[in-house]
Amino acid sequence: RVPFTPSIELNPAPPRYPRRVPSAADRSGMSASLLFRAGSLRGRNLGTECHDFLRRITWCGNANELHAQLEAAALSDDARELLQHALRPESEVLHAFIAQCTSAELWQEKRFEAIVDHGDRPVWISGVFDRVVLERDERGVYSSAVIYDFKTTWVGEQNELLQDVVQLYTDQMRNYRLALAQLTGLPSAGITTKLVLLRAAHIATVS
């Protein structure tokens, strides 16, 4: 007798999506000089310190409140000097932390996973938003958002490398915009992405 072998129907395997980690991929096109400065151990430690301080800030009513938090923080001399420079009263960087609208929703150090359409195929994007400010309309639906990403990348004493730095992170910020659009239902046109360049005390909008 031929032994009975039951037939088993297997469900098709779920699709596997290529994965992108925007903050890790942004160095693929970095020039040697920028890579050396951004990748050094000292530079990474400084970036971690600055991020740890900035992620604890929700909203401040004025520059004095922010400076009081800075003075009270346990920081290395290098991190304190950089943040004092970036957050001085005339700096654009302050605008990311001074309360503009009390009804805004704030995300800080928010990890995300999103599968988004990326050209001709879906892509799995993983990352962390440093700071996102979201507005809702009268129906409670998200109407706009601003993504702020903090960078301690060296940009030169006269900011001569500023455009190179912005170009370096353009793909990362575009991927962040796609991910946030998928997570919130906002159209990409309703999301603004900004690089907060601490060494330059400058905020650059990335299109």
mmCIF file of C-alpha atoms in Angstrom:
data_model
loop_
_atom_site.group_PDB
_atom_site.id
_atom_site.type_symbol
_atom_site.label_atom_id
_atom_site.label_comp_id
_atom_site.label_asym_id
_atom_site.label_seq_id
_atom_site.Cartn_x
_atom_site.Cartn_y
_atom_site.Cartn_z
ATOM 1 C CA ARG A 1 0.000 0.000 0.000
ATOM 2 C CA VAL A 2 1.103 3.514 -0.792
ATOM 3 C CA PRO A 3 1.256 5.566 2.427
ATOM 4 C CA PHE A 4 -1.168 8.439 2.603
ATOM 5 C CA THR A 5 0.511 11.825 2.468
ATOM 6 C CA PRO A 6 -1.767 14.733 3.365
ATOM 7 C CA SER A 7 -1.492 17.782 1.194
ATOM 8 C CA ILE A 8 -0.548 20.960 2.955
ATOM 9 C CA GLU A 9 -1.294 24.374 1.543
ATOM 10 C CA LEU A 10 1.279 26.931 2.568
ATOM 11 C CA ASN A 11 0.462 30.593 2.732
ATOM 12 C CA PRO A 12 2.684 32.703 0.506
ATOM 13 C CA ALA A 13 5.585 34.297 2.315
ATOM 14 C CA PRO A 14 5.018 37.945 3.191
ATOM 15 C CA PRO A 15 6.865 40.374 0.948
ATOM 16 C CA ARG A 16 10.322 41.459 2.066
ATOM 17 C CA TYR A 17 11.029 45.132 1.688
ATOM 18 C CA PRO A 18 14.446 46.697 1.308
ATOM 19 C CA ARG A 19 15.266 48.539 4.523
ATOM 20 C CA ARG A 20 16.719 52.012 4.802
ATOM 21 C CA VAL A 21 18.067 53.716 7.910
ATOM 22 C CA PRO A 22 18.290 57.347 6.769
ATOM 23 C CA SER A 23 20.666 58.587 9.465
ATOM 24 C CA ALA A 24 23.135 55.789 8.666
ATOM 25 C CA ALA A 25 22.906 56.214 4.905
ATOM 26 C CA ASP A 26 23.581 59.934 4.854
ATOM 27 C CA ARG A 27 27.368 59.427 4.904
ATOM 28 C CA SER A 28 27.567 57.446 1.667
ATOM 29 C CA GLY A 29 28.278 60.576 -0.359
ATOM 30 C CA MET A 30 30.270 62.449 2.295
ATOM 31 C CA SER A 31 33.519 64.033 1.239
ATOM 32 C CA ALA A 32 36.689 62.840 2.977
ATOM 33 C CA SER A 33 37.040 66.022 5.021
ATOM 34 C CA LEU A 34 33.443 65.967 6.242
ATOM 35 C CA LEU A 35 33.574 62.237 6.933
ATOM 36 C CA PHE A 36 36.680 62.667 9.076
ATOM 37 C CA ARG A 37 35.117 65.420 11.149
ATOM 38 C CA ALA A 38 31.650 63.852 11.493
ATOM 39 C CA GLY A 39 32.932 60.350 12.171
ATOM 40 C CA SER A 40 35.562 61.069 14.798
ATOM 41 C CA LEU A 41 34.982 59.688 18.284
ATOM 42 C CA ARG A 42 35.092 63.167 19.768
ATOM 43 C CA GLY A 43 32.549 64.379 17.216
ATOM 44 C CA ARG A 44 30.179 61.488 17.933
ATOM 45 C CA ASN A 45 30.409 62.023 21.686
ATOM 46 C CA LEU A 46 29.766 65.734 21.258
ATOM 47 C CA GLY A 47 26.754 65.018 19.070
ATOM 48 C CA THR A 48 25.350 62.604 21.652
ATOM 49 C CA GLU A 49 25.714 65.163 24.442
ATOM 50 C CA CYS A 50 24.017 67.898 22.436
ATOM 51 C CA HIS A 51 21.177 65.593 21.391
ATOM 52 C CA ASP A 52 20.646 64.440 24.970
ATOM 53 C CA PHE A 53 20.285 68.041 26.120
ATOM 54 C CA LEU A 54 18.061 69.215 23.263
ATOM 55 C CA ARG A 55 15.687 66.250 23.458
ATOM 56 C CA ARG A 56 14.750 67.257 27.016
ATOM 57 C CA ILE A 57 13.535 70.696 25.953
ATOM 58 C CA THR A 58 9.823 70.958 25.277
ATOM 59 C CA TRP A 59 8.972 74.654 24.904
ATOM 60 C CA CYS A 60 10.488 77.808 26.327
ATOM 61 C CA GLY A 61 8.791 81.172 26.614
ATOM 62 C CA ASN A 62 11.992 83.067 25.887
ATOM 63 C CA ALA A 63 15.746 82.716 25.467
ATOM 64 C CA ASN A 64 16.427 83.283 29.183
ATOM 65 C CA GLU A 65 14.481 80.157 30.150
ATOM 66 C CA LEU A 66 16.463 78.084 27.692
ATOM 67 C CA HIS A 67 19.771 79.486 28.852
ATOM 68 C CA ALA A 68 18.869 78.725 32.475
ATOM 69 C CA GLN A 69 18.354 75.069 31.522
ATOM 70 C CA LEU A 70 21.661 75.091 29.696
ATOM 71 C CA GLU A 71 23.542 76.510 32.666
ATOM 72 C CA ALA A 72 22.043 73.880 34.985
ATOM 73 C CA ALA A 73 22.820 70.924 32.691
ATOM 74 C CA ALA A 74 25.729 68.537 33.323
ATOM 75 C CA LEU A 75 27.739 68.935 30.114
ATOM 76 C CA SER A 76 31.327 68.755 28.953
ATOM 77 C CA ASP A 77 33.047 72.065 28.260
ATOM 78 C CA ASP A 78 32.929 71.405 24.495
ATOM 79 C CA ALA A 79 29.195 70.631 24.485
ATOM 80 C CA ARG A 80 28.365 73.631 26.664
ATOM 81 C CA GLU A 81 30.414 75.953 24.456
ATOM 82 C CA LEU A 82 28.749 74.661 21.290
ATOM 83 C CA LEU A 83 25.239 74.923 22.706
ATOM 84 C CA GLN A 84 25.874 78.415 24.066
ATOM 85 C CA HIS A 85 26.992 79.407 20.592
ATOM 86 C CA ALA A 86 24.029 77.748 18.877
ATOM 87 C CA LEU A 87 21.429 79.099 21.323
ATOM 88 C CA ARG A 88 22.645 82.671 21.676
ATOM 89 C CA PRO A 89 19.834 85.272 21.599
ATOM 90 C CA GLU A 90 20.274 86.266 17.950
ATOM 91 C CA SER A 91 20.515 82.665 16.722
ATOM 92 C CA GLU A 92 17.958 81.103 14.382
ATOM 93 C CA VAL A 93 18.212 77.876 16.374
ATOM 94 C CA LEU A 94 16.187 79.387 19.220
ATOM 95 C CA HIS A 95 13.134 79.450 16.942
ATOM 96 C CA ALA A 96 12.864 75.663 17.168
ATOM 97 C CA PHE A 97 12.304 75.854 20.940
ATOM 98 C CA ILE A 98 10.452 79.103 21.625
ATOM 99 C CA ALA A 99 6.726 78.378 21.873
ATOM 100 C CA GLN A 100 4.910 79.676 18.805
ATOM 101 C CA CYS A 101 1.577 77.908 19.289
ATOM 102 C CA THR A 102 0.399 76.371 22.555
ATOM 103 C CA SER A 103 -1.831 73.862 20.724
ATOM 104 C CA ALA A 104 1.016 72.302 18.747
ATOM 105 C CA GLU A 105 1.777 68.622 19.281
ATOM 106 C CA LEU A 106 5.428 67.852 19.968
ATOM 107 C CA TRP A 107 7.328 64.637 19.251
ATOM 108 C CA GLN A 108 10.823 64.253 20.712
ATOM 109 C CA GLU A 109 13.273 61.441 19.968
ATOM 110 C CA LYS A 110 10.416 59.435 18.453
ATOM 111 C CA ARG A 111 11.448 56.139 16.893
ATOM 112 C CA PHE A 112 9.532 55.029 13.821
ATOM 113 C CA GLU A 113 9.163 52.208 11.330
ATOM 114 C CA ALA A 114 7.312 52.881 8.089
ATOM 115 C CA ILE A 115 6.839 51.199 4.724
ATOM 116 C CA VAL A 116 6.599 53.880 2.061
ATOM 117 C CA ASP A 117 6.464 54.085 -1.698
ATOM 118 C CA HIS A 118 9.943 54.971 -2.891
ATOM 119 C CA GLY A 119 9.997 55.295 -6.651
ATOM 120 C CA ASP A 120 9.058 51.970 -8.207
ATOM 121 C CA ARG A 121 8.862 49.857 -5.036
ATOM 122 C CA PRO A 122 7.977 49.993 -1.331
ATOM 123 C CA VAL A 123 10.832 50.609 1.107
ATOM 124 C CA TRP A 124 11.012 49.943 4.843
ATOM 125 C CA ILE A 125 12.362 53.029 6.626
ATOM 126 C CA SER A 126 13.613 52.984 10.231
ATOM 127 C CA GLY A 127 14.785 56.008 12.151
ATOM 128 C CA VAL A 128 14.356 58.495 14.969
ATOM 129 C CA PHE A 129 12.799 61.936 14.631
ATOM 130 C CA ASP A 130 14.768 64.403 16.768
ATOM 131 C CA ARG A 131 11.919 66.898 17.010
ATOM 132 C CA VAL A 132 8.597 67.183 15.160
ATOM 133 C CA VAL A 133 6.032 69.957 15.628
ATOM 134 C CA LEU A 134 2.544 69.057 14.375
ATOM 135 C CA GLU A 135 -0.493 71.259 13.941
ATOM 136 C CA ARG A 136 -4.113 70.092 13.779
ATOM 137 C CA ASP A 137 -7.089 71.793 12.168
ATOM 138 C CA GLU A 138 -10.453 72.460 13.804
ATOM 139 C CA ARG A 139 -11.493 68.832 13.127
ATOM 140 C CA GLY A 140 -8.485 67.483 14.988
ATOM 141 C CA VAL A 141 -6.823 66.268 11.796
ATOM 142 C CA TYR A 142 -3.121 66.902 11.216
ATOM 143 C CA SER A 143 -2.776 69.927 8.939
ATOM 144 C CA SER A 144 0.985 70.580 8.872
ATOM 145 C CA ALA A 145 4.264 69.486 10.420
ATOM 146 C CA VAL A 146 7.871 70.595 10.773
ATOM 147 C CA ILE A 147 10.686 68.073 11.219
ATOM 148 C CA TYR A 148 13.810 69.378 12.973
ATOM 149 C CA ASP A 149 16.980 67.296 12.800
ATOM 150 C CA PHE A 150 19.946 68.342 14.953
ATOM 151 C CA LYS A 151 23.428 68.223 13.433
ATOM 152 C CA THR A 152 26.815 68.976 14.950
ATOM 153 C CA THR A 153 28.548 68.534 11.590
ATOM 154 C CA TRP A 154 31.469 70.892 11.027
ATOM 155 C CA VAL A 155 30.592 73.552 8.438
ATOM 156 C CA GLY A 156 33.717 75.713 8.380
ATOM 157 C CA GLU A 157 34.574 78.939 10.116
ATOM 158 C CA GLN A 158 32.911 80.993 7.388
ATOM 159 C CA ASN A 159 30.182 78.401 6.633
ATOM 160 C CA GLU A 160 31.853 77.742 3.289
ATOM 161 C CA LEU A 161 30.725 74.116 3.459
ATOM 162 C CA LEU A 162 27.144 74.901 4.455
ATOM 163 C CA GLN A 163 25.625 73.944 1.110
ATOM 164 C CA ASP A 164 27.669 70.741 1.021
ATOM 165 C CA VAL A 165 26.322 69.791 4.439
ATOM 166 C CA VAL A 166 22.721 70.508 3.428
ATOM 167 C CA GLN A 167 23.172 68.431 0.272
ATOM 168 C CA LEU A 168 24.682 65.629 2.326
ATOM 169 C CA TYR A 169 21.538 65.217 4.420
ATOM 170 C CA THR A 170 18.937 65.893 1.702
ATOM 171 C CA ASP A 171 18.116 62.222 1.108
ATOM 172 C CA GLN A 172 17.787 61.587 4.835
ATOM 173 C CA MET A 173 15.329 64.436 5.236
ATOM 174 C CA ARG A 174 13.320 63.338 2.205
ATOM 175 C CA ASN A 175 13.002 59.870 3.710
ATOM 176 C CA TYR A 176 11.893 61.399 7.003
ATOM 177 C CA ARG A 177 9.250 63.380 5.149
ATOM 178 C CA LEU A 178 7.960 60.228 3.422
ATOM 179 C CA ALA A 179 7.838 58.367 6.733
ATOM 180 C CA LEU A 180 6.002 61.153 8.556
ATOM 181 C CA ALA A 181 3.499 61.456 5.707
ATOM 182 C CA GLN A 182 2.768 57.739 6.026
ATOM 183 C CA LEU A 183 2.466 57.901 9.824
ATOM 184 C CA THR A 184 0.211 60.972 9.983
ATOM 185 C CA GLY A 185 -1.696 60.962 6.698
ATOM 186 C CA LEU A 186 -0.278 64.371 5.833
ATOM 187 C CA PRO A 187 0.629 65.089 2.210
ATOM 188 C CA SER A 188 4.346 65.552 1.665
ATOM 189 C CA ALA A 189 3.650 69.154 0.687
ATOM 190 C CA GLY A 190 2.353 69.783 4.207
ATOM 191 C CA ILE A 191 5.614 68.692 5.845
ATOM 192 C CA THR A 192 8.645 70.988 6.164
ATOM 193 C CA THR A 193 12.068 69.536 6.946
ATOM 194 C CA LYS A 194 14.735 71.604 8.664
ATOM 195 C CA LEU A 195 18.355 70.905 9.553
ATOM 196 C CA VAL A 196 19.375 72.539 12.821
ATOM 197 C CA LEU A 197 23.099 73.163 12.236
ATOM 198 C CA LEU A 198 24.443 73.854 15.695
ATOM 199 C CA ARG A 199 27.977 74.855 14.716
ATOM 200 C CA ALA A 200 26.634 77.398 12.234
ATOM 201 C CA ALA A 201 23.824 78.514 14.589
ATOM 202 C CA HIS A 202 21.641 78.204 11.516
ATOM 203 C CA ILE A 203 18.448 76.407 10.465
ATOM 204 C CA ALA A 204 18.392 75.251 6.833
ATOM 205 C CA THR A 205 15.167 74.216 5.134
ATOM 206 C CA VAL A 206 15.643 71.111 2.991
ATOM 207 C CA SER A 207 13.397 70.810 -0.040
#
